[in-house]
JSON list of C-alpha atoms and ligand atoms in Angstrom, two decimals:
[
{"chain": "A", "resi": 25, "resn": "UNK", "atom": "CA", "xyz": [0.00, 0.00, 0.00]},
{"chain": "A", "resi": 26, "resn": "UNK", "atom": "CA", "xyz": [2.99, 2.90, 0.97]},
{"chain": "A", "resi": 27, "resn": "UNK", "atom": "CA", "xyz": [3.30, 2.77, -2.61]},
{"chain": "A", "resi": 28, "resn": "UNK", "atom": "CA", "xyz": [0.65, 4.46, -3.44]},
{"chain": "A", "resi": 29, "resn": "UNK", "atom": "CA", "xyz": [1.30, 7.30, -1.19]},
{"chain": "A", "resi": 30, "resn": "UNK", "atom": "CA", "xyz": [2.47, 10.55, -2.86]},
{"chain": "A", "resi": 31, "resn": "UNK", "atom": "CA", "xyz": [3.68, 11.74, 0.35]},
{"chain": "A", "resi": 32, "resn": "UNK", "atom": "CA", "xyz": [3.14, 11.20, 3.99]},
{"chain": "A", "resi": 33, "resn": "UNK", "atom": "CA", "xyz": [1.32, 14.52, 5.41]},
{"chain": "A", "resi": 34, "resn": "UNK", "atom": "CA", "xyz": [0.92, 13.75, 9.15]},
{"chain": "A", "resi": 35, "resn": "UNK", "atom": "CA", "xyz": [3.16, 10.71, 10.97]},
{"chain": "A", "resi": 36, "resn": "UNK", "atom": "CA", "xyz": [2.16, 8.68, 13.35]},
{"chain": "A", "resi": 37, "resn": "UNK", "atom": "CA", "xyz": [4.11, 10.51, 16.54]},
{"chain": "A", "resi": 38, "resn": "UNK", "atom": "CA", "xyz": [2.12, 13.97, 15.15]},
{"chain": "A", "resi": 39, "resn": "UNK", "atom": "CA", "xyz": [-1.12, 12.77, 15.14]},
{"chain": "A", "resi": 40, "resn": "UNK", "atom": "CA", "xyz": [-0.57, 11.16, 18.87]},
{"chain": "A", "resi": 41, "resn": "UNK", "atom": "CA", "xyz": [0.73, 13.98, 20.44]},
{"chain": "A", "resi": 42, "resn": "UNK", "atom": "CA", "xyz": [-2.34, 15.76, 18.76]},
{"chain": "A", "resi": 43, "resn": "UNK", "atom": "CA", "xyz": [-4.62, 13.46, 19.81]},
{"chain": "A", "resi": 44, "resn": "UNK", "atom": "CA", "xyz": [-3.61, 13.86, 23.29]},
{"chain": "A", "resi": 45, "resn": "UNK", "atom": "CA", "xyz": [-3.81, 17.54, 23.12]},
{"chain": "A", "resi": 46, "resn": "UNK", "atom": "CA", "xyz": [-7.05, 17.56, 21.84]},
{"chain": "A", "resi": 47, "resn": "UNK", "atom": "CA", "xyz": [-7.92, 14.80, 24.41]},
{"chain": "A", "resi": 48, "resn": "UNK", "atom": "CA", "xyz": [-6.98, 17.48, 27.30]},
{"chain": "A", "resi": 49, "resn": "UNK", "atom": "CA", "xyz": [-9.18, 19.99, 25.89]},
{"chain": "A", "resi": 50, "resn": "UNK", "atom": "CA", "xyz": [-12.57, 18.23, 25.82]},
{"chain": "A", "resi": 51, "resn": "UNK", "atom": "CA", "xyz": [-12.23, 16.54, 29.30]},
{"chain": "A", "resi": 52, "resn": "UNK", "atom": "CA", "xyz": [-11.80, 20.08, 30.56]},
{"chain": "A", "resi": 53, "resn": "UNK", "atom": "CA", "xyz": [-15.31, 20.83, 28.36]},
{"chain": "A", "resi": 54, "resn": "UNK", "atom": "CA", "xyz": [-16.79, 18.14, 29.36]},
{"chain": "A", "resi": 55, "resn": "UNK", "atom": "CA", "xyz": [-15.81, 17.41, 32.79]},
{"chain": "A", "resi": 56, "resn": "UNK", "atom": "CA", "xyz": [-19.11, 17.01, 34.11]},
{"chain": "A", "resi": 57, "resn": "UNK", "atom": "CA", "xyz": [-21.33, 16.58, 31.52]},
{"chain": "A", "resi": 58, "resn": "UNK", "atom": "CA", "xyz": [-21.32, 12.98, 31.08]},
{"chain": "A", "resi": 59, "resn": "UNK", "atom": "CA", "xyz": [-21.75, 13.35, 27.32]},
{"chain": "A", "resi": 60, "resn": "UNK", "atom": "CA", "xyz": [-22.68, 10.80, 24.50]},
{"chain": "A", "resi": 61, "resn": "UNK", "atom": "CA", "xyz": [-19.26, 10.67, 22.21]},
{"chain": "A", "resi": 62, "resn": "UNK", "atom": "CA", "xyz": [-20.72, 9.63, 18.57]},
{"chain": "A", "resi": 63, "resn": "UNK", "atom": "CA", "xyz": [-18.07, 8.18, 16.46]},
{"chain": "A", "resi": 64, "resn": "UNK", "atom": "CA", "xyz": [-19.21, 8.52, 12.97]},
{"chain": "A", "resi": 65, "resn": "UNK", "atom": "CA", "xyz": [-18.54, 5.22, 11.27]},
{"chain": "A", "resi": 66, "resn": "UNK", "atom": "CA", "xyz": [-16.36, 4.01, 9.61]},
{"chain": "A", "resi": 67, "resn": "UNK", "atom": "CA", "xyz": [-13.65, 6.98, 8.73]},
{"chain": "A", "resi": 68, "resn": "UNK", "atom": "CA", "xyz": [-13.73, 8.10, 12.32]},
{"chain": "A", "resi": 69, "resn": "UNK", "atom": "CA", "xyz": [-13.00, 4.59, 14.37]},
{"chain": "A", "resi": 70, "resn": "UNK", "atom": "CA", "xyz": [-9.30, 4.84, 14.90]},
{"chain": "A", "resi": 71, "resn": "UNK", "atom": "CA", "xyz": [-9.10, 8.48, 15.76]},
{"chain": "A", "resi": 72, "resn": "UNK", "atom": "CA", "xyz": [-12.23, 8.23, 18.44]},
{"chain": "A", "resi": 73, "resn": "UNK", "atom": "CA", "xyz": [-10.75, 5.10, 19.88]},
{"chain": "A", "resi": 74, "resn": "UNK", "atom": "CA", "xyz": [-7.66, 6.59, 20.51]},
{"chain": "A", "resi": 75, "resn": "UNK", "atom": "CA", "xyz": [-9.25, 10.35, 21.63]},
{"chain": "A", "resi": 76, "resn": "UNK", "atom": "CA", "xyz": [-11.49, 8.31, 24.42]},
{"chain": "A", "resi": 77, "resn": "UNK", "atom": "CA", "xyz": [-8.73, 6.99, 26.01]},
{"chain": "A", "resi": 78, "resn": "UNK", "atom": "CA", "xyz": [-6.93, 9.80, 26.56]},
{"chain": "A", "resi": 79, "resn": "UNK", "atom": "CA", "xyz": [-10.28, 11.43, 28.05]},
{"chain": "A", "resi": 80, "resn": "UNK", "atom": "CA", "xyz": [-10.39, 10.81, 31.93]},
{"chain": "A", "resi": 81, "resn": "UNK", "atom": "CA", "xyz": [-13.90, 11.70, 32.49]},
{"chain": "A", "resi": 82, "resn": "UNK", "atom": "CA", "xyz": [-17.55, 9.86, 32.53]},
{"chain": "A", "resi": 83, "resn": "UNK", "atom": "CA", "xyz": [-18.37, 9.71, 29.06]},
{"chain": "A", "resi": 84, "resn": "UNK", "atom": "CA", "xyz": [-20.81, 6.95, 26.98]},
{"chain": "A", "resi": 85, "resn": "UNK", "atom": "CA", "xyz": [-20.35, 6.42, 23.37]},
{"chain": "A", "resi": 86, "resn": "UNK", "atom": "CA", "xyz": [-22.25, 5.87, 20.36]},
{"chain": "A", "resi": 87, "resn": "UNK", "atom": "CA", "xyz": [-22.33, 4.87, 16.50]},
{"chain": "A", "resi": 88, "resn": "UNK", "atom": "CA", "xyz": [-23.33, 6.26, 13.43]},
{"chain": "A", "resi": 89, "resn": "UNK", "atom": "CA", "xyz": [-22.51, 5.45, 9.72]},
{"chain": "A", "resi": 90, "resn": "UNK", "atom": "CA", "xyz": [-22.97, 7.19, 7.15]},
{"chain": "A", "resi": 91, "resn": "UNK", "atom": "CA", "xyz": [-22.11, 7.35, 3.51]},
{"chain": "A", "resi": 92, "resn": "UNK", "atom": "CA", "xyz": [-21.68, 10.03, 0.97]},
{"chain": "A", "resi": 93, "resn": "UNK", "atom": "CA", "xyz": [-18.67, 9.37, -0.91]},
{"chain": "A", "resi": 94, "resn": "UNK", "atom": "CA", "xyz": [-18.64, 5.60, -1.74]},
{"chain": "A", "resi": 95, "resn": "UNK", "atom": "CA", "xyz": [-15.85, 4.66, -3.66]},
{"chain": "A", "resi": 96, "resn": "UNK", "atom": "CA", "xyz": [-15.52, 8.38, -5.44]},
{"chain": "A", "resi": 97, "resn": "UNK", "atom": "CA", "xyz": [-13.20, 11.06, -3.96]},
{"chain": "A", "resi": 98, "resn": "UNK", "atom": "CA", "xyz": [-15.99, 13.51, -4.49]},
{"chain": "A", "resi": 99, "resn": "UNK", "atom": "CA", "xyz": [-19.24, 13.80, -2.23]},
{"chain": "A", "resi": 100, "resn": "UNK", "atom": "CA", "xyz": [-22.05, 12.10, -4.04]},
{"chain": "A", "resi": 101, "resn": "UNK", "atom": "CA", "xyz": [-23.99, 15.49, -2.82]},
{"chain": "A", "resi": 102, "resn": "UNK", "atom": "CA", "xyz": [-26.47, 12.89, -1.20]},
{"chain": "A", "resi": 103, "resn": "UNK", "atom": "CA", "xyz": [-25.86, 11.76, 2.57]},
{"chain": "A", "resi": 104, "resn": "UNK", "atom": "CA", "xyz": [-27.71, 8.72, 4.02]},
{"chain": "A", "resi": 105, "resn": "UNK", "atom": "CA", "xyz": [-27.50, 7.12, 6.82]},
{"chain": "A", "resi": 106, "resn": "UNK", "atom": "CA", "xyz": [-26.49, 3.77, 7.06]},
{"chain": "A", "resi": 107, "resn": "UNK", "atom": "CA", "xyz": [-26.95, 2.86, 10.73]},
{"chain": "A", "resi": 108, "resn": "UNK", "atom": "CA", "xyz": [-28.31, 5.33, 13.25]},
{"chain": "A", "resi": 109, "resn": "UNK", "atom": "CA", "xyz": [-26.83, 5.54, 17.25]},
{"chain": "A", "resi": 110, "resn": "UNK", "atom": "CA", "xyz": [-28.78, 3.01, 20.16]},
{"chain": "A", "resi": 111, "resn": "UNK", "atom": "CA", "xyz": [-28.89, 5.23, 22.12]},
{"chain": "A", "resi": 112, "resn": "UNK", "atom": "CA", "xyz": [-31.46, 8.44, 23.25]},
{"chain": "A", "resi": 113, "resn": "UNK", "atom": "CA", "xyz": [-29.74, 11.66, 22.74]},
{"chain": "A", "resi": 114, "resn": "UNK", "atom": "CA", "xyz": [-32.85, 13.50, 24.38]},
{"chain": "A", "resi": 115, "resn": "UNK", "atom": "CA", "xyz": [-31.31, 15.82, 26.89]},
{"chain": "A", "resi": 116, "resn": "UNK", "atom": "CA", "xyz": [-27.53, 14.74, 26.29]},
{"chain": "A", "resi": 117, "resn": "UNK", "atom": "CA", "xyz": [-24.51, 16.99, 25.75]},
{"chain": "A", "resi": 118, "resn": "UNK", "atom": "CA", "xyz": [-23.29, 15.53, 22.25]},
{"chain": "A", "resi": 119, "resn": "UNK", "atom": "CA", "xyz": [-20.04, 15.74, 20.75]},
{"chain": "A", "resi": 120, "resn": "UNK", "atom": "CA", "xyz": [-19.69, 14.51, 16.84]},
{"chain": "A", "resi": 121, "resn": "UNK", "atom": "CA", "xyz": [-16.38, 12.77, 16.27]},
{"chain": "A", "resi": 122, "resn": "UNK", "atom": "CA", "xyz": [-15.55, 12.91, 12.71]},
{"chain": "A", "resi": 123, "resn": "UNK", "atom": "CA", "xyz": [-12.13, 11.79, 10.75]},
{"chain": "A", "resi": 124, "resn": "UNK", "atom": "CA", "xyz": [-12.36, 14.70, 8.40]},
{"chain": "A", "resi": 125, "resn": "UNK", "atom": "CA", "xyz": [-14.67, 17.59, 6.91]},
{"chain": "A", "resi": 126, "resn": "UNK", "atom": "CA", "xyz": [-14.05, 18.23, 3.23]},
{"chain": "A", "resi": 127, "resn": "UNK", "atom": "CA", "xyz": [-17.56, 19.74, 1.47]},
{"chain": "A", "resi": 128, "resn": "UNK", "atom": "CA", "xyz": [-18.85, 19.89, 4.87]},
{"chain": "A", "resi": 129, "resn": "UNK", "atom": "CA", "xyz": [-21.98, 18.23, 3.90]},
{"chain": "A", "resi": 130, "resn": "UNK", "atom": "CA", "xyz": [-22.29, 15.34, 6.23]},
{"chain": "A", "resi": 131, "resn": "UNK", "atom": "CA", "xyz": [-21.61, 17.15, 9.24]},
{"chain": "A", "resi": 132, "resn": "UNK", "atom": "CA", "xyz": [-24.14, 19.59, 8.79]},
{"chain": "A", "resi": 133, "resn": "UNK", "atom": "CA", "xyz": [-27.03, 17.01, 7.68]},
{"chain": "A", "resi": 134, "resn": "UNK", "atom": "CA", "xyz": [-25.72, 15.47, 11.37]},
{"chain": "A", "resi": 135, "resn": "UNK", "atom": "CA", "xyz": [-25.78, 18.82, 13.36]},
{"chain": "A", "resi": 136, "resn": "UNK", "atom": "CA", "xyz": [-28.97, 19.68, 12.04]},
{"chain": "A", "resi": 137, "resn": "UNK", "atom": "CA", "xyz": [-30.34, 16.24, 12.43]},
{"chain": "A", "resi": 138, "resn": "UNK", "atom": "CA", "xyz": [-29.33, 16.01, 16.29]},
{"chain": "A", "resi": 139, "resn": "UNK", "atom": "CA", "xyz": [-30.03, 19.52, 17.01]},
{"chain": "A", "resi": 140, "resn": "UNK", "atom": "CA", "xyz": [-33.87, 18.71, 16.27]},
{"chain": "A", "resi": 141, "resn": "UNK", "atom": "CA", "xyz": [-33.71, 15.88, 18.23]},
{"chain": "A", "resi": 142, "resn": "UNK", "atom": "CA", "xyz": [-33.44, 17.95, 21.98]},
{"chain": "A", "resi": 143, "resn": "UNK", "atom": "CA", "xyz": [-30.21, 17.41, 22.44]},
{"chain": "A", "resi": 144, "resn": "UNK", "atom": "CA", "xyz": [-28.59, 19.77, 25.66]},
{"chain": "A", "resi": 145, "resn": "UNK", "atom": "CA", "xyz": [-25.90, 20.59, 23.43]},
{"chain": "A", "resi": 146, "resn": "UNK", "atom": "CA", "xyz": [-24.14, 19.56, 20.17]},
{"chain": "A", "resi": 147, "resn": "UNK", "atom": "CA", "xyz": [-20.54, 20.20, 18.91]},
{"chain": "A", "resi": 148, "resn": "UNK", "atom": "CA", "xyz": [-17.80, 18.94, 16.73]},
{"chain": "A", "resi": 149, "resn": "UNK", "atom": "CA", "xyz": [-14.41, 17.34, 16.66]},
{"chain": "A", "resi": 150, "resn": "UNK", "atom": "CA", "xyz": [-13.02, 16.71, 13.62]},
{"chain": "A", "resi": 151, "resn": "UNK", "atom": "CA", "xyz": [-9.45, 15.06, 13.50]},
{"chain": "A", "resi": 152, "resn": "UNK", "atom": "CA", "xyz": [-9.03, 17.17, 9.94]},
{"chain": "A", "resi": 153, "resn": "UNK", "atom": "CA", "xyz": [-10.54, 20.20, 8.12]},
{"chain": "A", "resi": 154, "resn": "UNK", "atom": "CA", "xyz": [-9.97, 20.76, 4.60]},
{"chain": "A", "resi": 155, "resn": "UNK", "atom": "CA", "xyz": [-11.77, 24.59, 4.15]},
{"chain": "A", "resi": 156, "resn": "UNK", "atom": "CA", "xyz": [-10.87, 24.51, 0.95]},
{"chain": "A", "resi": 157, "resn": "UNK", "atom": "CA", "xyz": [-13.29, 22.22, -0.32]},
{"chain": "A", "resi": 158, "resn": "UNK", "atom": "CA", "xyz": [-15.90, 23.53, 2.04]},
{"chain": "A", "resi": 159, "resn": "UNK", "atom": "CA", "xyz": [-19.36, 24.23, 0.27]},
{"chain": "A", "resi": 160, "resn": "UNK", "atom": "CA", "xyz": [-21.57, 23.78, 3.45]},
{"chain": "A", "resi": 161, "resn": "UNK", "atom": "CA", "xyz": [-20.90, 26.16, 6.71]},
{"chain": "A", "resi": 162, "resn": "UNK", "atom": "CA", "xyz": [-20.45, 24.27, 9.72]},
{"chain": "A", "resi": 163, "resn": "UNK", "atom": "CA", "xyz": [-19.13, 24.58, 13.29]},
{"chain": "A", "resi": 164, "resn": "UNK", "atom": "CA", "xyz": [-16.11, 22.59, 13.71]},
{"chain": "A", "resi": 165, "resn": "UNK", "atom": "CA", "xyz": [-15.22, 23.52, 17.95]},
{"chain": "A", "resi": 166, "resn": "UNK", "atom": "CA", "xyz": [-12.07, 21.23, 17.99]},
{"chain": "A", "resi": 167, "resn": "UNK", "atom": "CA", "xyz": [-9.86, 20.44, 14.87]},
{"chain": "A", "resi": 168, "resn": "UNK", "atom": "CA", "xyz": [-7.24, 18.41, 15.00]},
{"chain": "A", "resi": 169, "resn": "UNK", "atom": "CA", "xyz": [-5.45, 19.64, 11.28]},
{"chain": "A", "resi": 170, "resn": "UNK", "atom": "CA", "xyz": [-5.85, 21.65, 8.69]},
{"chain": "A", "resi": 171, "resn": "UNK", "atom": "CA", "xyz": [-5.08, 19.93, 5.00]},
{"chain": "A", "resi": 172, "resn": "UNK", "atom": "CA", "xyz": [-4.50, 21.18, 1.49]},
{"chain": "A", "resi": 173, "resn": "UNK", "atom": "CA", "xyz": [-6.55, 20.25, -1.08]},
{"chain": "A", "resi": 174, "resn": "UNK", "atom": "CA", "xyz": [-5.82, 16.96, -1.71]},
{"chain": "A", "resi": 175, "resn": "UNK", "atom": "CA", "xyz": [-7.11, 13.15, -1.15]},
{"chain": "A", "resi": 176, "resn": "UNK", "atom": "CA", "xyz": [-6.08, 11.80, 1.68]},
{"chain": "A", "resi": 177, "resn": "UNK", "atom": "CA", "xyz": [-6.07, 8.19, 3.26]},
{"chain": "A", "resi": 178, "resn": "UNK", "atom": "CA", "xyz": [-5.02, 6.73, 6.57]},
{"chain": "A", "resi": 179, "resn": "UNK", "atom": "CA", "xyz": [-6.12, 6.35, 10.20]},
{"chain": "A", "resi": 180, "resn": "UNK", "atom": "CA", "xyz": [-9.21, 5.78, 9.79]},
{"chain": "A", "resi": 181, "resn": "UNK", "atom": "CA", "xyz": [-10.00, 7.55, 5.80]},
{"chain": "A", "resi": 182, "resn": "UNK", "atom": "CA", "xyz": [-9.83, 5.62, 3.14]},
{"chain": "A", "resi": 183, "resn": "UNK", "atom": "CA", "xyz": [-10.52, 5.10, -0.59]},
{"chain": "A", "resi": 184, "resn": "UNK", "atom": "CA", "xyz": [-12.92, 3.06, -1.64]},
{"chain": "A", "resi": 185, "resn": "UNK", "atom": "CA", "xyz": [-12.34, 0.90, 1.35]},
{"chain": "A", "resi": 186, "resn": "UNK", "atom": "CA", "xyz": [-8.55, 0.60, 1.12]},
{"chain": "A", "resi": 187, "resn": "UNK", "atom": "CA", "xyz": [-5.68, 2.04, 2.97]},
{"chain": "A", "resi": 188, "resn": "UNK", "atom": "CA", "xyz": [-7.46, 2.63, 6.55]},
{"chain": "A", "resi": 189, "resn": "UNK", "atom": "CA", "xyz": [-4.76, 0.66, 8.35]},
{"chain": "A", "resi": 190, "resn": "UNK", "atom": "CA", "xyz": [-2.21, 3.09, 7.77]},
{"chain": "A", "resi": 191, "resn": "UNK", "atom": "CA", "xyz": [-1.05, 4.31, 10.91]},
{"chain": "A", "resi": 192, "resn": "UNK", "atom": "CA", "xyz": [-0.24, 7.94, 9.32]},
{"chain": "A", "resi": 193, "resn": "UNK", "atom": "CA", "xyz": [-2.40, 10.55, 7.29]},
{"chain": "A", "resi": 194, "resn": "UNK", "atom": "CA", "xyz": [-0.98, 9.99, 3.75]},
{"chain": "A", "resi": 195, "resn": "UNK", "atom": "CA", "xyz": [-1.73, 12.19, 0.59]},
{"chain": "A", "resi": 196, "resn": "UNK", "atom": "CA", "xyz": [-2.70, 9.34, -2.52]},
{"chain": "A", "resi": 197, "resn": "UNK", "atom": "CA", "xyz": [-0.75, 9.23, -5.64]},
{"chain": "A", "resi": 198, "resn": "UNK", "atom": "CA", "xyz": [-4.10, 11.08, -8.29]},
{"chain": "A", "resi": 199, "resn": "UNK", "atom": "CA", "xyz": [-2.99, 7.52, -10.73]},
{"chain": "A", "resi": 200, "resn": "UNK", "atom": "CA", "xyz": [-4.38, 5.74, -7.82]},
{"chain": "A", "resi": 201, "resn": "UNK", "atom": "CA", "xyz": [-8.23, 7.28, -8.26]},
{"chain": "A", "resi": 202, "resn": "UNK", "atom": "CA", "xyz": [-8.13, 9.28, -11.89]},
{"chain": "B", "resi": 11, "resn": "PRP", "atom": "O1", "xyz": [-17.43, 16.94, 4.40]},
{"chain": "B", "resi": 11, "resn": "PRP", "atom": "P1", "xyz": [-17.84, 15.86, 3.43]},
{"chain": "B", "resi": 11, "resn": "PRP", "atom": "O2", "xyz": [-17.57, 16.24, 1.97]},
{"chain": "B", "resi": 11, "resn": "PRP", "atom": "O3", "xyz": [-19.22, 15.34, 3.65]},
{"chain": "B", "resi": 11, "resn": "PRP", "atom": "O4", "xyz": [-16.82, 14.63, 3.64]},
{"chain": "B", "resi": 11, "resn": "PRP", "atom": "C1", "xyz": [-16.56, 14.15, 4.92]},
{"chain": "B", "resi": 11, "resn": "PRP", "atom": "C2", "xyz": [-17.14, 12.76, 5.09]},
{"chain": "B", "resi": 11, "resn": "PRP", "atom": "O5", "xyz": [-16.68, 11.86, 4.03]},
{"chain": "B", "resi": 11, "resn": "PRP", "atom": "C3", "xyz": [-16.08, 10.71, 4.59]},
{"chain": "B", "resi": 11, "resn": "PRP", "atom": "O6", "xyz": [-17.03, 9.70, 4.83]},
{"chain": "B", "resi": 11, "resn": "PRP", "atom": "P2", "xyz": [-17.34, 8.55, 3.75]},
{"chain": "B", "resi": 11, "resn": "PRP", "atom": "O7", "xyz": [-18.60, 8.93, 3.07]},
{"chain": "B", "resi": 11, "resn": "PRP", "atom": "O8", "xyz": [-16.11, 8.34, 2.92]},
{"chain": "B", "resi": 11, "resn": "PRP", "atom": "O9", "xyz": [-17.60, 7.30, 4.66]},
{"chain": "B", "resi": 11, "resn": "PRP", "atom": "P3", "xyz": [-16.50, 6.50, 5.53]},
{"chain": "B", "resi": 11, "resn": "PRP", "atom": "O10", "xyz": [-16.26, 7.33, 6.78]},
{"chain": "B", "resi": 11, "resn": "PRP", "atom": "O11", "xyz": [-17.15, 5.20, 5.83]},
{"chain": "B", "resi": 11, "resn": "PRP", "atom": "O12", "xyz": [-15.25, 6.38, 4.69]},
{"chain": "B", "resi": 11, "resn": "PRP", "atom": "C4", "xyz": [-15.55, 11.17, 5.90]},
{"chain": "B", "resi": 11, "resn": "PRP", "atom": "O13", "xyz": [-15.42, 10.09, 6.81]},
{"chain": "B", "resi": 11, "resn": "PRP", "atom": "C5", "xyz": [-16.59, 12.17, 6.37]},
{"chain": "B", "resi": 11, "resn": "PRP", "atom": "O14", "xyz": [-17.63, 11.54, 7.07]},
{"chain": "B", "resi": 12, "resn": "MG", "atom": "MG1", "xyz": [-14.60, 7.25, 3.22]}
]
């Protein structure tokens, strides 16, 4: 797989370190809120695992997929859910953790969606932000990296199901998906 990586954008000690960081931050936030962690499925699994751990407060968690891109490496403008959380989020302090936002367009179909459903409170943490592809506004409260405008795979993202294992944020070779 490494050789289809152009070039490797974040390693592996980066994003830790970042992790951990950002880990600091939303226990202080959170400290007593008890709040329902939703790790949006699938792109977001390695980066929430490793963010709860490194969060030393009461927290539950929670799982949602959904899919707009497929196999593309353009939003298929259409987001649908896939599998929707267990659990109640009536009167729970949320917090969204996503892998990436690129159009933007998934996070704000989720904001909107939980924010109707009487949620205390709703915010973001996104382990990347690429605002140059942005073409929905959204809130993102915690960000873990800003990107260039390029595909990107690893820890957690992928394309078209491949290269998720890769332990560091990678930018793909464009022969890989033209
Ligand atoms: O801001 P947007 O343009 O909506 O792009 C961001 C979304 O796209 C990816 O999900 P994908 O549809 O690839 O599903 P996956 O997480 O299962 O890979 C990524 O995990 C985000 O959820
Ligand atoms: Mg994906």
């Amino acid at each position: 797989m490494i050789e289809d990586i152009k070039d490797v954008l974040i390693d592996e000690m980066t994003l830790k370190e970042r992790v951990k960081d950002l880990a600091k931050e939303l226990s202080e936030e959170y400290k007593d809120k008890n709040p329902l962690v939703i790790c949006v499925l699938k792109g977001a699994v390695l980066f929430m695992s490793d963010l709860i751990k490194n969060m030393d407060i009461p927290l539950e968690i929670d799982f949602m997929a959904v899919s707009s891109y497929g196999n593309e490496t353009r939003t298929s403008g259409e987001v649908r859910i896939m599998k929707d959380l267990d659990k109640s989020v009536d009167g729970r302090h949320l917090l969204i953790v996503e892998d990436i936002v690129d159009s933007g367009l998934t996070l704000s179909y989720l904001v909107k969606m939980f924010k109707d459903r009487h949620t205390k409170s709703v915010k973001v943490c996104s382990l990347l932000d690429k605002p140059e592809r942005r073409t929905t506004n959204v809130d993102i409260h915690y960000v873990g990296f800003a990107v260039p405008d390029e595909f990107v795979v690893g820890y957690g993202l992928d394309f078209a199901e491949k290269y998720r294992n890769l332990p560091f944020i990678g930018v793909l070779k464009e022969e890989i998906y033209l």
